[in-house]
Amino acid sequence: MKDVVEFRWHGRGGQGAKTAALLLADVAFKTGKYVQGFPEYGPERMGAPITAYNRIGDNEIRVHSNIYHPNFVVVVDEGLLESVDVAKGIKDGGAVVVNSSRSPEEVRNEIRDFDGKVYTIDAKKVSVSCLGKYFPNTPMLAAAIKISGVMEKDEFLREMEASFMHKFASKPEVIEGNMNALKMAFEEVKG
């Protein structure tokens, strides 16, 4: 699948990894890309590990399966590094971004059999600073865009604002906080 960028998201039920993957697909589609965004379901419950996926390309995507060899992996909960092989199958030249207050060098030691690029972002710090609560998916979404370069920052922010205006039409006060979280996240990615 040439010219298709693939993402695998690792998180826990309730952290918004599935929502972030679906938002990424929606925003990429609005910029003219072909997309897929889907979760892998099992017996998930609040706090249980979950996986979600994205495919983004300039041409029609004809494959409909889980993603076994992603270009990028987004880890919404760094506690999963102990129990999930997050780098499994990642393509050469791929990268992992982890929600952590630690440096990429510190986190790298916990990622099994991976010598690619590692990035970190303190999504809790960003979220609490901009939203007043811990919602890691918004900062992690911006981090995924930054490390992948799958779309231009300004284009991403413009489409996210439109998406938030629709999603939060009855709660316009949360739009500014979410937009600030996206912008701050772009600046906070380390690696």
Short mmCIF file of N, CA and C in Angstrom, two decimals:
data_model
loop_
_atom_site.label_atom_id
_atom_site.label_comp_id
_atom_site.label_asym_id
_atom_site.label_seq_id
_atom_site.Cartn_x
_atom_site.Cartn_y
_atom_site.Cartn_z
N MET A 1 0.84 -1.18 0.00
CA MET A 1 0.00 0.00 0.00
C MET A 1 0.87 1.24 0.00
N LYS A 2 1.37 1.50 -1.14
CA LYS A 2 2.22 2.66 -1.34
C LYS A 2 1.42 3.94 -1.12
N ASP A 3 2.06 4.93 -0.58
CA ASP A 3 1.45 6.25 -0.38
C ASP A 3 0.31 6.26 0.63
N VAL A 4 0.25 5.27 1.48
CA VAL A 4 -0.74 5.24 2.57
C VAL A 4 0.03 5.30 3.88
N VAL A 5 -0.37 6.21 4.75
CA VAL A 5 0.24 6.33 6.07
C VAL A 5 -0.69 5.63 7.06
N GLU A 6 -0.11 4.74 7.86
CA GLU A 6 -0.91 3.96 8.80
C GLU A 6 -0.52 4.26 10.24
N PHE A 7 -1.54 4.37 11.08
CA PHE A 7 -1.37 4.64 12.51
C PHE A 7 -2.00 3.51 13.31
N ARG A 8 -1.37 3.18 14.42
CA ARG A 8 -2.00 2.30 15.41
C ARG A 8 -1.99 3.04 16.73
N TRP A 9 -3.16 3.08 17.37
CA TRP A 9 -3.34 3.77 18.64
C TRP A 9 -3.49 2.74 19.75
N HIS A 10 -2.77 2.95 20.86
CA HIS A 10 -2.90 2.11 22.06
C HIS A 10 -3.35 2.99 23.21
N GLY A 11 -4.42 2.60 23.86
CA GLY A 11 -4.91 3.36 25.01
C GLY A 11 -5.72 2.45 25.90
N ARG A 12 -6.44 3.04 26.80
CA ARG A 12 -7.35 2.31 27.68
C ARG A 12 -8.75 2.85 27.45
N GLY A 13 -9.72 1.99 27.63
CA GLY A 13 -11.11 2.40 27.46
C GLY A 13 -11.41 3.63 28.29
N GLY A 14 -11.96 4.65 27.67
CA GLY A 14 -12.31 5.88 28.37
C GLY A 14 -11.30 7.00 28.21
N GLN A 15 -10.13 6.72 27.60
CA GLN A 15 -9.11 7.76 27.42
C GLN A 15 -9.25 8.50 26.09
N GLY A 16 -10.08 7.99 25.21
CA GLY A 16 -10.33 8.69 23.96
C GLY A 16 -9.47 8.30 22.78
N ALA A 17 -8.77 7.16 22.85
CA ALA A 17 -7.95 6.73 21.71
C ALA A 17 -8.83 6.46 20.50
N LYS A 18 -9.95 5.80 20.71
CA LYS A 18 -10.88 5.52 19.61
C LYS A 18 -11.41 6.84 19.04
N THR A 19 -11.80 7.75 19.89
CA THR A 19 -12.32 9.05 19.44
C THR A 19 -11.26 9.81 18.66
N ALA A 20 -10.01 9.78 19.13
CA ALA A 20 -8.93 10.48 18.43
C ALA A 20 -8.71 9.88 17.04
N ALA A 21 -8.74 8.56 16.93
CA ALA A 21 -8.57 7.91 15.63
C ALA A 21 -9.70 8.30 14.68
N LEU A 22 -10.91 8.35 15.19
CA LEU A 22 -12.05 8.72 14.35
C LEU A 22 -11.98 10.20 13.95
N LEU A 23 -11.54 11.06 14.88
CA LEU A 23 -11.37 12.48 14.56
C LEU A 23 -10.28 12.68 13.50
N LEU A 24 -9.19 11.93 13.62
CA LEU A 24 -8.12 12.03 12.63
C LEU A 24 -8.66 11.65 11.25
N ALA A 25 -9.43 10.58 11.18
CA ALA A 25 -10.01 10.17 9.90
C ALA A 25 -10.93 11.25 9.35
N ASP A 26 -11.75 11.82 10.20
CA ASP A 26 -12.70 12.85 9.78
C ASP A 26 -11.98 14.08 9.25
N VAL A 27 -10.98 14.53 9.97
CA VAL A 27 -10.24 15.73 9.57
C VAL A 27 -9.46 15.48 8.28
N ALA A 28 -8.82 14.32 8.17
CA ALA A 28 -8.06 14.00 6.95
C ALA A 28 -9.00 13.91 5.75
N PHE A 29 -10.18 13.34 5.95
CA PHE A 29 -11.17 13.25 4.87
C PHE A 29 -11.57 14.65 4.39
N LYS A 30 -11.75 15.56 5.32
CA LYS A 30 -12.16 16.93 4.97
C LYS A 30 -11.07 17.68 4.20
N THR A 31 -9.83 17.18 4.28
CA THR A 31 -8.75 17.81 3.53
C THR A 31 -8.54 17.12 2.18
N GLY A 32 -9.45 16.22 1.83
CA GLY A 32 -9.37 15.57 0.52
C GLY A 32 -8.66 14.24 0.49
N LYS A 33 -8.30 13.72 1.64
CA LYS A 33 -7.61 12.43 1.69
C LYS A 33 -8.62 11.28 1.69
N TYR A 34 -8.14 10.12 1.32
CA TYR A 34 -8.89 8.89 1.51
C TYR A 34 -8.51 8.38 2.89
N VAL A 35 -9.49 7.90 3.64
CA VAL A 35 -9.21 7.56 5.04
C VAL A 35 -9.93 6.29 5.50
N GLN A 36 -9.39 5.75 6.56
CA GLN A 36 -10.07 4.74 7.36
C GLN A 36 -9.73 5.06 8.81
N GLY A 37 -10.68 4.90 9.69
CA GLY A 37 -10.47 5.07 11.11
C GLY A 37 -11.39 4.10 11.82
N PHE A 38 -10.81 3.19 12.60
CA PHE A 38 -11.65 2.16 13.21
C PHE A 38 -10.98 1.58 14.46
N PRO A 39 -11.80 1.16 15.41
CA PRO A 39 -11.27 0.51 16.61
C PRO A 39 -11.26 -1.00 16.43
N GLU A 40 -10.48 -1.66 17.25
CA GLU A 40 -10.51 -3.12 17.31
C GLU A 40 -11.25 -3.46 18.60
N TYR A 41 -12.38 -4.08 18.44
CA TYR A 41 -13.21 -4.36 19.61
C TYR A 41 -12.99 -5.76 20.13
N GLY A 42 -13.10 -5.87 21.42
CA GLY A 42 -13.07 -7.13 22.14
C GLY A 42 -13.93 -6.89 23.37
N PRO A 43 -13.57 -7.51 24.46
CA PRO A 43 -14.37 -7.32 25.69
C PRO A 43 -13.96 -6.06 26.45
N GLU A 44 -13.84 -4.93 25.74
CA GLU A 44 -13.38 -3.70 26.37
C GLU A 44 -14.35 -3.19 27.43
N ARG A 45 -13.75 -2.60 28.40
CA ARG A 45 -14.49 -1.93 29.45
C ARG A 45 -13.62 -0.75 29.88
N MET A 46 -14.19 0.13 30.66
CA MET A 46 -13.45 1.29 31.12
C MET A 46 -12.13 0.84 31.74
N GLY A 47 -11.03 1.36 31.22
CA GLY A 47 -9.71 1.05 31.75
C GLY A 47 -9.00 -0.12 31.09
N ALA A 48 -9.70 -0.91 30.28
CA ALA A 48 -9.08 -2.06 29.60
C ALA A 48 -8.31 -1.56 28.38
N PRO A 49 -7.21 -2.24 28.02
CA PRO A 49 -6.45 -1.84 26.83
C PRO A 49 -7.32 -1.92 25.56
N ILE A 50 -7.19 -0.91 24.70
CA ILE A 50 -7.90 -0.91 23.42
C ILE A 50 -6.91 -0.53 22.32
N THR A 51 -7.28 -0.85 21.10
CA THR A 51 -6.46 -0.50 19.94
C THR A 51 -7.37 0.13 18.90
N ALA A 52 -6.88 1.16 18.24
CA ALA A 52 -7.61 1.80 17.15
C ALA A 52 -6.61 2.04 16.02
N TYR A 53 -7.15 2.27 14.82
CA TYR A 53 -6.29 2.36 13.64
C TYR A 53 -6.74 3.49 12.71
N ASN A 54 -5.76 3.96 11.91
CA ASN A 54 -6.04 4.91 10.82
C ASN A 54 -5.20 4.53 9.61
N ARG A 55 -5.82 4.72 8.46
CA ARG A 55 -5.10 4.71 7.18
C ARG A 55 -5.46 6.02 6.50
N ILE A 56 -4.44 6.69 5.96
CA ILE A 56 -4.65 7.97 5.28
C ILE A 56 -3.81 7.96 4.01
N GLY A 57 -4.46 8.27 2.88
CA GLY A 57 -3.73 8.27 1.62
C GLY A 57 -4.34 9.22 0.61
N ASP A 58 -3.62 9.39 -0.49
CA ASP A 58 -4.08 10.26 -1.56
C ASP A 58 -4.91 9.51 -2.59
N ASN A 59 -4.91 8.18 -2.52
CA ASN A 59 -5.67 7.35 -3.44
C ASN A 59 -6.61 6.45 -2.67
N GLU A 60 -7.56 5.87 -3.38
CA GLU A 60 -8.53 4.98 -2.76
C GLU A 60 -7.82 3.85 -2.00
N ILE A 61 -8.32 3.56 -0.81
CA ILE A 61 -7.74 2.51 0.03
C ILE A 61 -8.65 1.29 -0.08
N ARG A 62 -8.11 0.21 -0.61
CA ARG A 62 -8.92 -0.97 -0.88
C ARG A 62 -8.76 -2.07 0.17
N VAL A 63 -7.78 -1.97 1.01
CA VAL A 63 -7.57 -3.00 2.04
C VAL A 63 -8.45 -2.68 3.24
N HIS A 64 -9.06 -3.70 3.81
CA HIS A 64 -9.94 -3.53 4.97
C HIS A 64 -9.58 -4.56 6.03
N SER A 65 -8.50 -4.31 6.74
CA SER A 65 -8.05 -5.22 7.79
C SER A 65 -7.40 -4.39 8.88
N ASN A 66 -7.07 -5.04 9.98
CA ASN A 66 -6.31 -4.35 11.00
C ASN A 66 -4.97 -3.94 10.42
N ILE A 67 -4.28 -3.09 11.11
CA ILE A 67 -2.98 -2.62 10.63
C ILE A 67 -1.90 -3.35 11.42
N TYR A 68 -1.12 -4.13 10.70
CA TYR A 68 -0.08 -4.93 11.34
C TYR A 68 1.30 -4.31 11.22
N HIS A 69 1.47 -3.39 10.27
CA HIS A 69 2.76 -2.74 10.06
C HIS A 69 2.58 -1.23 9.92
N PRO A 70 2.27 -0.56 11.04
CA PRO A 70 2.01 0.89 10.98
C PRO A 70 3.28 1.70 10.75
N ASN A 71 3.07 2.90 10.24
CA ASN A 71 4.18 3.86 10.15
C ASN A 71 4.38 4.55 11.50
N PHE A 72 3.26 4.77 12.20
CA PHE A 72 3.30 5.50 13.46
C PHE A 72 2.44 4.81 14.51
N VAL A 73 2.92 4.84 15.74
CA VAL A 73 2.18 4.28 16.87
C VAL A 73 2.01 5.39 17.90
N VAL A 74 0.77 5.54 18.38
CA VAL A 74 0.44 6.56 19.37
C VAL A 74 0.03 5.82 20.65
N VAL A 75 0.76 6.06 21.74
CA VAL A 75 0.49 5.39 23.01
C VAL A 75 -0.10 6.43 23.97
N VAL A 76 -1.41 6.31 24.20
CA VAL A 76 -2.12 7.28 25.02
C VAL A 76 -1.87 7.06 26.51
N ASP A 77 -1.54 5.82 26.90
CA ASP A 77 -1.29 5.49 28.30
C ASP A 77 0.06 4.79 28.40
N GLU A 78 1.05 5.48 28.97
CA GLU A 78 2.40 4.90 29.01
C GLU A 78 2.48 3.64 29.86
N GLY A 79 1.50 3.40 30.73
CA GLY A 79 1.46 2.16 31.51
C GLY A 79 1.34 0.94 30.62
N LEU A 80 0.87 1.12 29.40
CA LEU A 80 0.75 -0.01 28.48
C LEU A 80 2.09 -0.50 27.96
N LEU A 81 3.13 0.31 28.11
CA LEU A 81 4.46 -0.11 27.65
C LEU A 81 4.92 -1.38 28.36
N GLU A 82 4.43 -1.61 29.58
CA GLU A 82 4.80 -2.80 30.34
C GLU A 82 4.12 -4.06 29.82
N SER A 83 2.91 -3.92 29.30
CA SER A 83 2.13 -5.11 28.95
C SER A 83 1.85 -5.29 27.46
N VAL A 84 2.04 -4.26 26.65
CA VAL A 84 1.73 -4.34 25.23
C VAL A 84 3.01 -4.06 24.43
N ASP A 85 3.27 -4.88 23.43
CA ASP A 85 4.41 -4.66 22.55
C ASP A 85 4.01 -3.60 21.53
N VAL A 86 4.10 -2.34 21.93
CA VAL A 86 3.57 -1.24 21.12
C VAL A 86 4.32 -1.08 19.79
N ALA A 87 5.57 -1.49 19.73
CA ALA A 87 6.35 -1.33 18.50
C ALA A 87 6.25 -2.53 17.57
N LYS A 88 5.46 -3.51 17.93
CA LYS A 88 5.34 -4.72 17.12
C LYS A 88 4.93 -4.37 15.69
N GLY A 89 5.74 -4.83 14.74
CA GLY A 89 5.41 -4.67 13.33
C GLY A 89 5.62 -3.30 12.74
N ILE A 90 6.09 -2.34 13.52
CA ILE A 90 6.24 -0.98 12.99
C ILE A 90 7.23 -0.98 11.82
N LYS A 91 6.91 -0.22 10.79
CA LYS A 91 7.73 -0.16 9.59
C LYS A 91 9.06 0.53 9.87
N ASP A 92 10.07 0.17 9.08
CA ASP A 92 11.35 0.87 9.15
C ASP A 92 11.10 2.34 8.90
N GLY A 93 11.74 3.18 9.69
CA GLY A 93 11.55 4.61 9.57
C GLY A 93 10.33 5.12 10.33
N GLY A 94 9.63 4.20 11.00
CA GLY A 94 8.45 4.57 11.77
C GLY A 94 8.81 5.24 13.08
N ALA A 95 7.79 5.70 13.77
CA ALA A 95 8.02 6.40 15.03
C ALA A 95 6.91 6.09 16.02
N VAL A 96 7.25 6.24 17.29
CA VAL A 96 6.30 6.03 18.38
C VAL A 96 6.23 7.32 19.18
N VAL A 97 5.00 7.75 19.51
CA VAL A 97 4.82 8.90 20.39
C VAL A 97 4.07 8.42 21.62
N VAL A 98 4.60 8.74 22.79
CA VAL A 98 4.06 8.25 24.06
C VAL A 98 3.64 9.41 24.93
N ASN A 99 2.48 9.29 25.54
CA ASN A 99 2.00 10.25 26.53
C ASN A 99 2.81 10.03 27.80
N SER A 100 3.77 10.90 28.05
CA SER A 100 4.63 10.75 29.22
C SER A 100 5.27 12.09 29.56
N SER A 101 5.50 12.29 30.85
CA SER A 101 6.23 13.47 31.29
C SER A 101 7.73 13.25 31.21
N ARG A 102 8.11 12.00 30.93
CA ARG A 102 9.54 11.66 30.83
C ARG A 102 10.09 11.99 29.44
N SER A 103 11.40 11.96 29.33
CA SER A 103 12.05 12.25 28.06
C SER A 103 11.93 11.04 27.11
N PRO A 104 12.08 11.28 25.81
CA PRO A 104 12.07 10.17 24.86
C PRO A 104 13.14 9.11 25.19
N GLU A 105 14.30 9.55 25.67
CA GLU A 105 15.37 8.62 25.99
C GLU A 105 14.96 7.69 27.14
N GLU A 106 14.30 8.24 28.15
CA GLU A 106 13.84 7.42 29.27
C GLU A 106 12.77 6.42 28.82
N VAL A 107 11.87 6.85 27.98
CA VAL A 107 10.78 5.99 27.52
C VAL A 107 11.30 4.90 26.58
N ARG A 108 12.27 5.23 25.77
CA ARG A 108 12.83 4.27 24.80
C ARG A 108 13.23 2.95 25.48
N ASN A 109 13.76 3.03 26.68
CA ASN A 109 14.19 1.82 27.39
C ASN A 109 13.05 0.85 27.67
N GLU A 110 11.82 1.32 27.63
CA GLU A 110 10.67 0.47 27.91
C GLU A 110 9.99 -0.06 26.66
N ILE A 111 10.43 0.37 25.50
CA ILE A 111 9.84 -0.09 24.25
C ILE A 111 10.70 -1.23 23.71
N ARG A 112 10.10 -2.40 23.67
CA ARG A 112 10.83 -3.61 23.27
C ARG A 112 11.20 -3.60 21.79
N ASP A 113 12.41 -4.06 21.52
CA ASP A 113 12.88 -4.32 20.16
C ASP A 113 12.55 -3.20 19.17
N PHE A 114 12.86 -1.97 19.54
CA PHE A 114 12.58 -0.85 18.65
C PHE A 114 13.75 0.11 18.68
N ASP A 115 14.27 0.43 17.51
CA ASP A 115 15.38 1.38 17.45
C ASP A 115 15.04 2.60 16.60
N GLY A 116 13.75 2.80 16.33
CA GLY A 116 13.30 3.96 15.57
C GLY A 116 13.15 5.20 16.45
N LYS A 117 12.48 6.18 15.91
CA LYS A 117 12.30 7.45 16.61
C LYS A 117 11.24 7.32 17.70
N VAL A 118 11.55 7.92 18.85
CA VAL A 118 10.61 7.94 19.98
C VAL A 118 10.38 9.40 20.36
N TYR A 119 9.12 9.75 20.50
CA TYR A 119 8.72 11.09 20.92
C TYR A 119 7.87 10.96 22.18
N THR A 120 7.87 12.00 22.99
CA THR A 120 6.98 12.04 24.15
C THR A 120 6.27 13.39 24.19
N ILE A 121 5.13 13.36 24.84
CA ILE A 121 4.38 14.58 25.12
C ILE A 121 3.66 14.38 26.44
N ASP A 122 3.70 15.37 27.29
CA ASP A 122 2.98 15.29 28.57
C ASP A 122 1.55 15.76 28.32
N ALA A 123 0.71 14.83 27.84
CA ALA A 123 -0.67 15.17 27.49
C ALA A 123 -1.48 15.58 28.71
N LYS A 124 -1.10 15.09 29.88
CA LYS A 124 -1.81 15.49 31.10
C LYS A 124 -1.57 16.97 31.37
N LYS A 125 -0.32 17.38 31.29
CA LYS A 125 0.03 18.79 31.51
C LYS A 125 -0.72 19.69 30.52
N VAL A 126 -0.71 19.31 29.25
CA VAL A 126 -1.37 20.11 28.22
C VAL A 126 -2.88 20.17 28.48
N SER A 127 -3.45 19.02 28.73
CA SER A 127 -4.90 18.92 28.92
C SER A 127 -5.37 19.71 30.15
N VAL A 128 -4.71 19.50 31.27
CA VAL A 128 -5.11 20.19 32.50
C VAL A 128 -4.91 21.70 32.34
N SER A 129 -3.82 22.09 31.70
CA SER A 129 -3.55 23.51 31.49
C SER A 129 -4.61 24.18 30.62
N CYS A 130 -5.05 23.49 29.57
CA CYS A 130 -5.97 24.11 28.61
C CYS A 130 -7.45 23.79 28.85
N LEU A 131 -7.71 22.63 29.43
CA LEU A 131 -9.10 22.19 29.59
C LEU A 131 -9.55 22.09 31.05
N GLY A 132 -8.58 22.13 31.96
CA GLY A 132 -8.92 22.04 33.37
C GLY A 132 -9.17 20.61 33.84
N LYS A 133 -9.11 19.65 32.93
CA LYS A 133 -9.31 18.23 33.24
C LYS A 133 -8.39 17.41 32.37
N TYR A 134 -8.28 16.13 32.72
CA TYR A 134 -7.39 15.25 31.98
C TYR A 134 -8.13 14.52 30.86
N PHE A 135 -7.94 15.03 29.65
CA PHE A 135 -8.45 14.41 28.43
C PHE A 135 -7.25 14.25 27.49
N PRO A 136 -6.57 13.09 27.52
CA PRO A 136 -5.32 12.95 26.77
C PRO A 136 -5.49 12.88 25.25
N ASN A 137 -6.68 12.57 24.77
CA ASN A 137 -6.81 12.33 23.33
C ASN A 137 -6.55 13.57 22.48
N THR A 138 -6.96 14.75 22.91
CA THR A 138 -6.76 15.95 22.10
C THR A 138 -5.27 16.26 21.92
N PRO A 139 -4.47 16.30 22.99
CA PRO A 139 -3.03 16.53 22.78
C PRO A 139 -2.35 15.41 21.99
N MET A 140 -2.80 14.17 22.19
CA MET A 140 -2.17 13.05 21.48
C MET A 140 -2.49 13.12 19.98
N LEU A 141 -3.66 13.60 19.64
CA LEU A 141 -4.02 13.76 18.23
C LEU A 141 -3.09 14.78 17.57
N ALA A 142 -2.87 15.90 18.22
CA ALA A 142 -1.95 16.91 17.66
C ALA A 142 -0.53 16.35 17.57
N ALA A 143 -0.12 15.58 18.56
CA ALA A 143 1.22 14.98 18.53
C ALA A 143 1.36 14.03 17.34
N ALA A 144 0.31 13.25 17.06
CA ALA A 144 0.33 12.32 15.92
C ALA A 144 0.49 13.09 14.60
N ILE A 145 -0.19 14.22 14.49
CA ILE A 145 -0.08 15.04 13.28
C ILE A 145 1.34 15.60 13.16
N LYS A 146 1.88 16.08 14.27
CA LYS A 146 3.22 16.67 14.23
C LYS A 146 4.28 15.65 13.83
N ILE A 147 4.26 14.48 14.44
CA ILE A 147 5.34 13.52 14.15
C ILE A 147 5.19 12.88 12.78
N SER A 148 3.96 12.80 12.28
CA SER A 148 3.74 12.12 11.00
C SER A 148 3.84 13.06 9.81
N GLY A 149 3.48 14.33 10.00
CA GLY A 149 3.46 15.26 8.88
C GLY A 149 2.40 14.91 7.84
N VAL A 150 1.39 14.16 8.26
CA VAL A 150 0.37 13.69 7.32
C VAL A 150 -0.49 14.83 6.77
N MET A 151 -0.47 15.96 7.46
CA MET A 151 -1.13 17.16 6.95
C MET A 151 -0.47 18.38 7.58
N GLU A 152 -0.67 19.52 6.96
CA GLU A 152 -0.10 20.76 7.45
C GLU A 152 -0.78 21.17 8.76
N LYS A 153 -0.01 21.74 9.66
CA LYS A 153 -0.52 22.16 10.96
C LYS A 153 -1.72 23.11 10.82
N ASP A 154 -1.60 24.14 9.98
CA ASP A 154 -2.68 25.11 9.84
C ASP A 154 -3.96 24.48 9.29
N GLU A 155 -3.78 23.60 8.33
CA GLU A 155 -4.93 22.89 7.75
C GLU A 155 -5.60 22.01 8.81
N PHE A 156 -4.79 21.31 9.58
CA PHE A 156 -5.30 20.47 10.67
C PHE A 156 -6.07 21.31 11.69
N LEU A 157 -5.49 22.40 12.13
CA LEU A 157 -6.14 23.24 13.14
C LEU A 157 -7.45 23.84 12.61
N ARG A 158 -7.45 24.25 11.38
CA ARG A 158 -8.67 24.81 10.78
C ARG A 158 -9.80 23.75 10.74
N GLU A 159 -9.47 22.55 10.32
CA GLU A 159 -10.48 21.50 10.23
C GLU A 159 -10.91 21.01 11.61
N MET A 160 -9.99 21.00 12.56
CA MET A 160 -10.35 20.60 13.93
C MET A 160 -11.29 21.62 14.55
N GLU A 161 -11.03 22.90 14.30
CA GLU A 161 -11.92 23.92 14.84
C GLU A 161 -13.34 23.75 14.28
N ALA A 162 -13.43 23.49 12.99
CA ALA A 162 -14.75 23.27 12.38
C ALA A 162 -15.41 22.03 12.99
N SER A 163 -14.63 21.00 13.22
CA SER A 163 -15.17 19.77 13.82
C SER A 163 -15.65 20.04 15.25
N PHE A 164 -14.85 20.75 16.02
CA PHE A 164 -15.24 21.08 17.39
C PHE A 164 -16.49 21.96 17.42
N MET A 165 -16.59 22.90 16.48
CA MET A 165 -17.76 23.78 16.44
C MET A 165 -19.04 22.97 16.19
N HIS A 166 -18.90 21.93 15.40
CA HIS A 166 -20.06 21.06 15.15
C HIS A 166 -20.33 20.16 16.36
N LYS A 167 -19.26 19.52 16.84
CA LYS A 167 -19.39 18.57 17.95
C LYS A 167 -19.87 19.24 19.24
N PHE A 168 -19.35 20.43 19.51
CA PHE A 168 -19.66 21.14 20.75
C PHE A 168 -20.57 22.35 20.52
N ALA A 169 -21.47 22.24 19.57
CA ALA A 169 -22.37 23.36 19.25
C ALA A 169 -23.15 23.82 20.47
N SER A 170 -23.51 22.89 21.34
CA SER A 170 -24.27 23.26 22.53
C SER A 170 -23.37 23.63 23.71
N LYS A 171 -22.04 23.46 23.55
CA LYS A 171 -21.08 23.82 24.60
C LYS A 171 -19.91 24.60 23.99
N PRO A 172 -20.17 25.77 23.44
CA PRO A 172 -19.11 26.51 22.75
C PRO A 172 -17.92 26.86 23.64
N GLU A 173 -18.12 26.86 24.95
CA GLU A 173 -17.03 27.21 25.87
C GLU A 173 -15.89 26.21 25.84
N VAL A 174 -16.12 24.98 25.38
CA VAL A 174 -15.04 23.98 25.35
C VAL A 174 -14.22 24.04 24.06
N ILE A 175 -14.71 24.77 23.07
CA ILE A 175 -13.99 24.85 21.79
C ILE A 175 -12.63 25.52 21.98
N GLU A 176 -12.61 26.66 22.66
CA GLU A 176 -11.35 27.39 22.84
C GLU A 176 -10.32 26.55 23.60
N GLY A 177 -10.76 25.87 24.66
CA GLY A 177 -9.84 25.03 25.43
C GLY A 177 -9.25 23.90 24.60
N ASN A 178 -10.09 23.26 23.80
CA ASN A 178 -9.61 22.18 22.94
C ASN A 178 -8.65 22.70 21.87
N MET A 179 -8.96 23.84 21.30
CA MET A 179 -8.06 24.43 20.30
C MET A 179 -6.72 24.82 20.94
N ASN A 180 -6.78 25.38 22.14
CA ASN A 180 -5.53 25.71 22.85
C ASN A 180 -4.72 24.46 23.15
N ALA A 181 -5.40 23.38 23.50
CA ALA A 181 -4.70 22.11 23.78
C ALA A 181 -4.00 21.60 22.52
N LEU A 182 -4.66 21.70 21.38
CA LEU A 182 -4.03 21.26 20.12
C LEU A 182 -2.79 22.10 19.83
N LYS A 183 -2.91 23.41 19.95
CA LYS A 183 -1.79 24.31 19.64
C LYS A 183 -0.63 24.09 20.62
N MET A 184 -0.94 23.97 21.90
CA MET A 184 0.10 23.74 22.90
C MET A 184 0.79 22.40 22.67
N ALA A 185 0.02 21.39 22.29
CA ALA A 185 0.58 20.05 22.06
C ALA A 185 1.64 20.07 20.97
N PHE A 186 1.41 20.86 19.91
CA PHE A 186 2.40 20.95 18.84
C PHE A 186 3.74 21.44 19.38
N GLU A 187 3.69 22.33 20.37
CA GLU A 187 4.92 22.88 20.95
C GLU A 187 5.55 21.97 21.99
N GLU A 188 4.77 21.09 22.58
CA GLU A 188 5.24 20.27 23.70
C GLU A 188 5.83 18.91 23.30
N VAL A 189 5.71 18.51 22.05
CA VAL A 189 6.25 17.21 21.63
C VAL A 189 7.78 17.27 21.73
N LYS A 190 8.36 16.24 22.38
CA LYS A 190 9.80 16.16 22.55
C LYS A 190 10.32 14.97 21.76
N GLY A 191 11.50 15.14 21.16
CA GLY A 191 12.11 14.01 20.44
C GLY A 191 12.65 14.42 19.11
#
